[in-house]
Amino acid sequence: MRSKGKKVNYAKWGYIFIFPFFASFFIFSFIPLMDTIRYSFYEYYRSGIKEIGPNFIGIENYLNLLKSDMLKYAENTLILWIIGFIPQIVIALVLAEWFVDARLKIHGTQFFKVVIYLPNLIMASAFAMLFFTLFSTSGPINAILMSLGWIKAPIDFMGSILGTRALVGLMNFLMWFGNTTIMLMAAIMGISPDIFEASEIDGCNSVQRFFKITLPLIRPILAYTLINSIIGGLQMFDVPQILTNGQGNPDRTSMTLIMFLNSHLKSKNYGMAGALSVYLFIVSAVLCFVVYRMINNEDLNGAKTVAKKNGR
Amino acid sequence: MKIKGGYEMKKRLVSVLLAAAVIAGTLAGCGSEPKQSSNADTNADAGNAEGASNAEDVDTAGEEEGKIINIYCWNNEFRERVELVYSEVKETSADGTVTTLNDGTEIHWIINPNQDGVYQQKLDEALLNQANAADDDKVDIFLSETDYVNKYTDAEADVAMPLTELGINPDTDLADQYSFTKVTASDMNGVQRGSTWQCCPGLLVYRRDIAKDVFGTDDPEEIGAKVKDWDTMKATAEELKAKGYYTFASYADTFRLYGNSIDAPWVAEGDTAIKVDQKIMNWVNDSKEWLDAGYFDPTVKGQWNADWNQAMGSASKVFAFLFPAWGIDFTLSPNWDGESGAWAVTNPPQEYNWGGSYVHACKGTDNPQHVKDIILAVTANKDNLLKISKEKTDFTNTQSSMREAAADDANFSSEFLGGQNPFKYFAPVAENIVIAPLSAYDQGCVELIQNTFGDYFQGNVDYDKAKANFETAIKERYPEISEVVWPD
C-alpha cells in the first residue's frame, strides 16, 4: 500500500511542472483565440475614435469575406510562396547532399552552413527594406546594370507584377534555404551509411543513389518541410508589406492574406479580421492534420524498413 | 548504430542550431525592445540628473501640476519650435526624447511616424486609455494634421479640449491668426479645439540653374508668369522637356492643388457614401496626360519615398516642386546636396494650402497650465512666431507679422533661396486660401486615391480597374463606408 501511494506522489510533480505551460497557454493563447472566434460573429470596429458595436450579426462577416477579394489574395499568397519554395527546396536538397557526402571532401562545410543560415537571422522587415532600396528605380542594382551596359533604361522592378513577385520570392528563398538545408542534412545523416556502402558495392552511381536511396528515405522530412513551409507561407506578411508599402502594388497582386487582415486592423475591424482569421485557422488546421498523418504513418514505415535492413 | 563521425556531426549541428536560435532570439529582442526601454532609460537618467538640481524649484513653485508632459507627434518639427520660442525650456537630451524645463518638469516626446496611419493608431490607443492612465502617462498635448484634424476635434469624441476650458479666448488671444486656421481647428458647433503656429500656403519652388538653362533667366517674376495657370504651365513643361528636364517629380506633387480645392467634403456629415469630386478626376486625367507626355519623372512613384527624395538632389532633372513653407524647410532643404541658393520660389499655377499641424490640449491633462503656456507661446505670440519664421522659414499664423515679414527683405531673405524673401509670395496666397471642406475620412481618401490611380498612370491597370481598386481599398480602410459615388 505504502509503496503504491509513493508512486502516485511522484506523478503529482509531473503535473506541477507542466502546469505553468498550460496556465500561460490558457491565458495568453486560448482565451484570445476564443475571443477572436466570438468577435468574428459581431460587427465591431472603430470609426474615427468612436467604437461601433459589438453587435451580433451571425455569419455576415464570413459571407462578406467570400464576396470580397479574399480568394484572389489567397491565390497571390500561393503564387508568392511557390516562387520562393521551388528554388528553396531544390537548392537545399543539392547543398544538403553535397555537404553530407564525405567523398566530395568539401572544405569548410561548417563555415558554409553558418553562412547560408545567416540571412534567416536578419529581420524580414529589415531585409525587405534593404531590397526595396537596392532594387528601386534609381537604386544600386539598376546603376550597376546600366554601367555594365546590360540595360539602357532602368528597370522598374517594383512597378511590374513579375518584378514584385519575383523579389518577394527571392527574399523568401534567401531567408529560408539555409534553414531547409540544415533540416535536410539532418535527415540525410539519419540514413544508415550501411545502405550507401551496400549500394556502392552493387555499382550504384551518385545520381541513382540520390534518387533511389536518399530521396525515398527522407520523404517524411521532405513532407514535413513542405507543409511547414505552406503554413509559414500562409502567414507571409512582413516581406511584401514592407516592399510594397502595405498596398500590395501593383494592382493588389502582391497583397497576401495577412496583409488583407492587417488592413482590416487599421480600422480595428475585429469582426471582419476575426472571420478572416478563422478561415486561416481552418486551412492551417487541415494542413497540420495532413502532416500529422503523414509523419505518423510514413515515418513509422520508413523507420521500419530501415530497421529491417539494419537488423541483419 | 551510427558511426562516430555522423554522431559527432549531428551534435555539432545541434550546437550550431542552438547558437543560431540564441542569436535569433537576441536579435528579435533588439528589434522591439529599445523603443520602450531606451525611453525609460533616458528618462530615468535625465530624471536623476535634473531631479537633484531642481528639486527646490519645484517645491517653491508649489503648483499641483504633473512633472511630466507627454506630447504625441510624428517628427521633430514641433519640438524644435518649442525649443526655439518657449522661454521655460532648459535643455533637451541628446537623443531628443526628453526636454527639461526650468522648473524641472519634463516634456516627453512620443514620436511615431505618420505614414500608414501608425501615428494615429498609437495616439488612439493612448487616448482610449487616457481616463485610466497614471497622471504621468496621460497625454497632455497631441498634434494632428489637417488631413485628420477633424477626427480629433469632433465634439462627440471630445478628446481635444476646447481652448476656452484652458483659459484661452480665441476671439482675443488668437485674434491675429488667419481665420481659416481657426475654422479648421473647430468642431461642428464652432468651438475651437486646437491652434496652430503655421499656415501653409503653397508655392512653386524651382531650380535656378535649370531656369537659366531653359528660359535664360531665374527671375521669380518672369518664371512666375510662365507658371501662372495650368495652360501656361503646360507650354512651359513642353519647353522644359525639349531641354531634357522634367517639370515636376511625380503625379502626386500636383495633387494638393486640385485636392485641397474640392467643393464638397469627401464624405458629408452623417453620410456613409464617399463623393469623389470632379476636381479629383481632373487631377487623374491631367496627371495621366502629363506623365504620358513626359513632364513627370517616370521613375518617381508618389511622394515620401527614396526616389522622390533623390529627385530633390543636384543630379536630378526635376525643375520644380510644389511646397508650402514646411516643405521647403523640412523636405527640400535636407534632400538638396548642392550649394544653398540654388532654389527660388514663385507663385503656383493655382493657389492652394497643404497641411498644417494643429496643437491640441488633451482632455484629462494633468498639466493644464503648462499646456496653455506652450500653446500660447508657440501659436499666439507674435514675436515668437516672427522668430519661427525667421529661423525656420515657416509661414506663421499671425497676419500682422506676416505682412511685416513680406516687406522686410533684410531679415526674411532665405539663404537657401539665394537671398529671396519667400514671404512676399506666401502672404498673398495665404490671404486668398479657402480651405477645402474637411471630413474625417480625408487622409485615407487622399492616400488611397493617389495609390490606386498610381497603377493607372503607370499603365498597370485600366481606368475602371483603378476605380474598382479604390472602392475595395477604401471600404477595407473604413468599414462604415457603404458606397463610392463618382462624378459623371
PDB file of N, CA and C in Angstrom, chain A residues 9 18 37 57 59 62 69 85 94 131 139 146 149 154 160 195 261 275 293:
ATOM      1  N   ASN A   9       2.420   9.962  -5.691  1.00  0.00           N
ATOM      2  CA  ASN A   9       3.028  11.240  -5.328  1.00  0.00           C
ATOM      3  C   ASN A   9       4.019  11.738  -6.364  1.00  0.00           C
ATOM      4  N   ILE A  18       4.360  20.794 -15.461  1.00  0.00           N
ATOM      5  CA  ILE A  18       3.788  21.228 -16.739  1.00  0.00           C
ATOM      6  C   ILE A  18       2.675  22.253 -16.553  1.00  0.00           C
ATOM      7  N   ILE A  37     -12.701  34.094 -32.295  1.00  0.00           N
ATOM      8  CA  ILE A  37     -13.816  33.374 -32.912  1.00  0.00           C
ATOM      9  C   ILE A  37     -15.144  34.037 -32.544  1.00  0.00           C
ATOM     10  N   ILE A  57     -24.103  39.730 -35.542  1.00  0.00           N
ATOM     11  CA  ILE A  57     -24.647  39.733 -36.899  1.00  0.00           C
ATOM     12  C   ILE A  57     -24.539  38.359 -37.542  1.00  0.00           C
ATOM     13  N   ILE A  59     -23.298  35.122 -39.356  1.00  0.00           N
ATOM     14  CA  ILE A  59     -22.160  34.801 -40.211  1.00  0.00           C
ATOM     15  C   ILE A  59     -21.977  35.820 -41.330  1.00  0.00           C
ATOM     16  N   TYR A  62     -18.471  36.369 -42.513  1.00  0.00           N
ATOM     17  CA  TYR A  62     -17.938  35.271 -43.322  1.00  0.00           C
ATOM     18  C   TYR A  62     -18.421  35.376 -44.767  1.00  0.00           C
ATOM     19  N   ASP A  69     -12.362  40.139 -52.154  1.00  0.00           N
ATOM     20  CA  ASP A  69     -11.281  39.591 -52.971  1.00  0.00           C
ATOM     21  C   ASP A  69     -10.437  38.566 -52.218  1.00  0.00           C
ATOM     22  N   PHE A  85       9.437  28.842 -52.882  1.00  0.00           N
ATOM     23  CA  PHE A  85       9.662  27.499 -52.338  1.00  0.00           C
ATOM     24  C   PHE A  85      10.401  26.588 -53.301  1.00  0.00           C
ATOM     25  N   VAL A  94      20.247  19.899 -53.017  1.00  0.00           N
ATOM     26  CA  VAL A  94      21.575  19.766 -53.616  1.00  0.00           C
ATOM     27  C   VAL A  94      22.660  20.056 -52.584  1.00  0.00           C
ATOM     28  N   PHE A 131      16.086  45.348 -49.759  1.00  0.00           N
ATOM     29  CA  PHE A 131      15.780  45.042 -51.148  1.00  0.00           C
ATOM     30  C   PHE A 131      15.048  46.194 -51.808  1.00  0.00           C
ATOM     31  N   GLY A 139      18.066  52.890 -57.762  1.00  0.00           N
ATOM     32  CA  GLY A 139      18.902  52.214 -56.772  1.00  0.00           C
ATOM     33  C   GLY A 139      20.155  51.600 -57.368  1.00  0.00           C
ATOM     34  N   MET A 146      23.257  49.272 -65.475  1.00  0.00           N
ATOM     35  CA  MET A 146      23.418  50.262 -66.525  1.00  0.00           C
ATOM     36  C   MET A 146      24.881  50.533 -66.821  1.00  0.00           C
ATOM     37  N   GLY A 149      26.327  48.150 -68.967  1.00  0.00           N
ATOM     38  CA  GLY A 149      25.832  48.224 -70.327  1.00  0.00           C
ATOM     39  C   GLY A 149      24.827  47.142 -70.666  1.00  0.00           C
ATOM     40  N   PRO A 154      16.672  52.250 -66.767  1.00  0.00           N
ATOM     41  CA  PRO A 154      16.493  51.497 -65.515  1.00  0.00           C
ATOM     42  C   PRO A 154      15.238  50.638 -65.552  1.00  0.00           C
ATOM     43  N   SER A 160       6.291  46.321 -61.862  1.00  0.00           N
ATOM     44  CA  SER A 160       5.691  45.250 -62.649  1.00  0.00           C
ATOM     45  C   SER A 160       5.306  44.101 -61.733  1.00  0.00           C
ATOM     46  N   ILE A 195      23.637   1.385 -45.952  1.00  0.00           N
ATOM     47  CA  ILE A 195      22.873   1.301 -47.197  1.00  0.00           C
ATOM     48  C   ILE A 195      23.685   1.888 -48.346  1.00  0.00           C
ATOM     49  N   LEU A 261      -5.646  41.020 -43.801  1.00  0.00           N
ATOM     50  CA  LEU A 261      -6.042  41.042 -42.388  1.00  0.00           C
ATOM     51  C   LEU A 261      -5.578  42.339 -41.736  1.00  0.00           C
ATOM     52  N   ALA A 275     -13.135  36.934 -38.570  1.00  0.00           N
ATOM     53  CA  ALA A 275     -13.669  35.956 -39.521  1.00  0.00           C
ATOM     54  C   ALA A 275     -12.569  35.467 -40.455  1.00  0.00           C
ATOM     55  N   ARG A 293      -0.685  13.091 -40.020  1.00  0.00           N
ATOM     56  CA  ARG A 293      -0.927  11.753 -40.552  1.00  0.00           C
ATOM     57  C   ARG A 293       0.293  11.247 -41.297  1.00  0.00           C
TER      58      ARG A 293
END
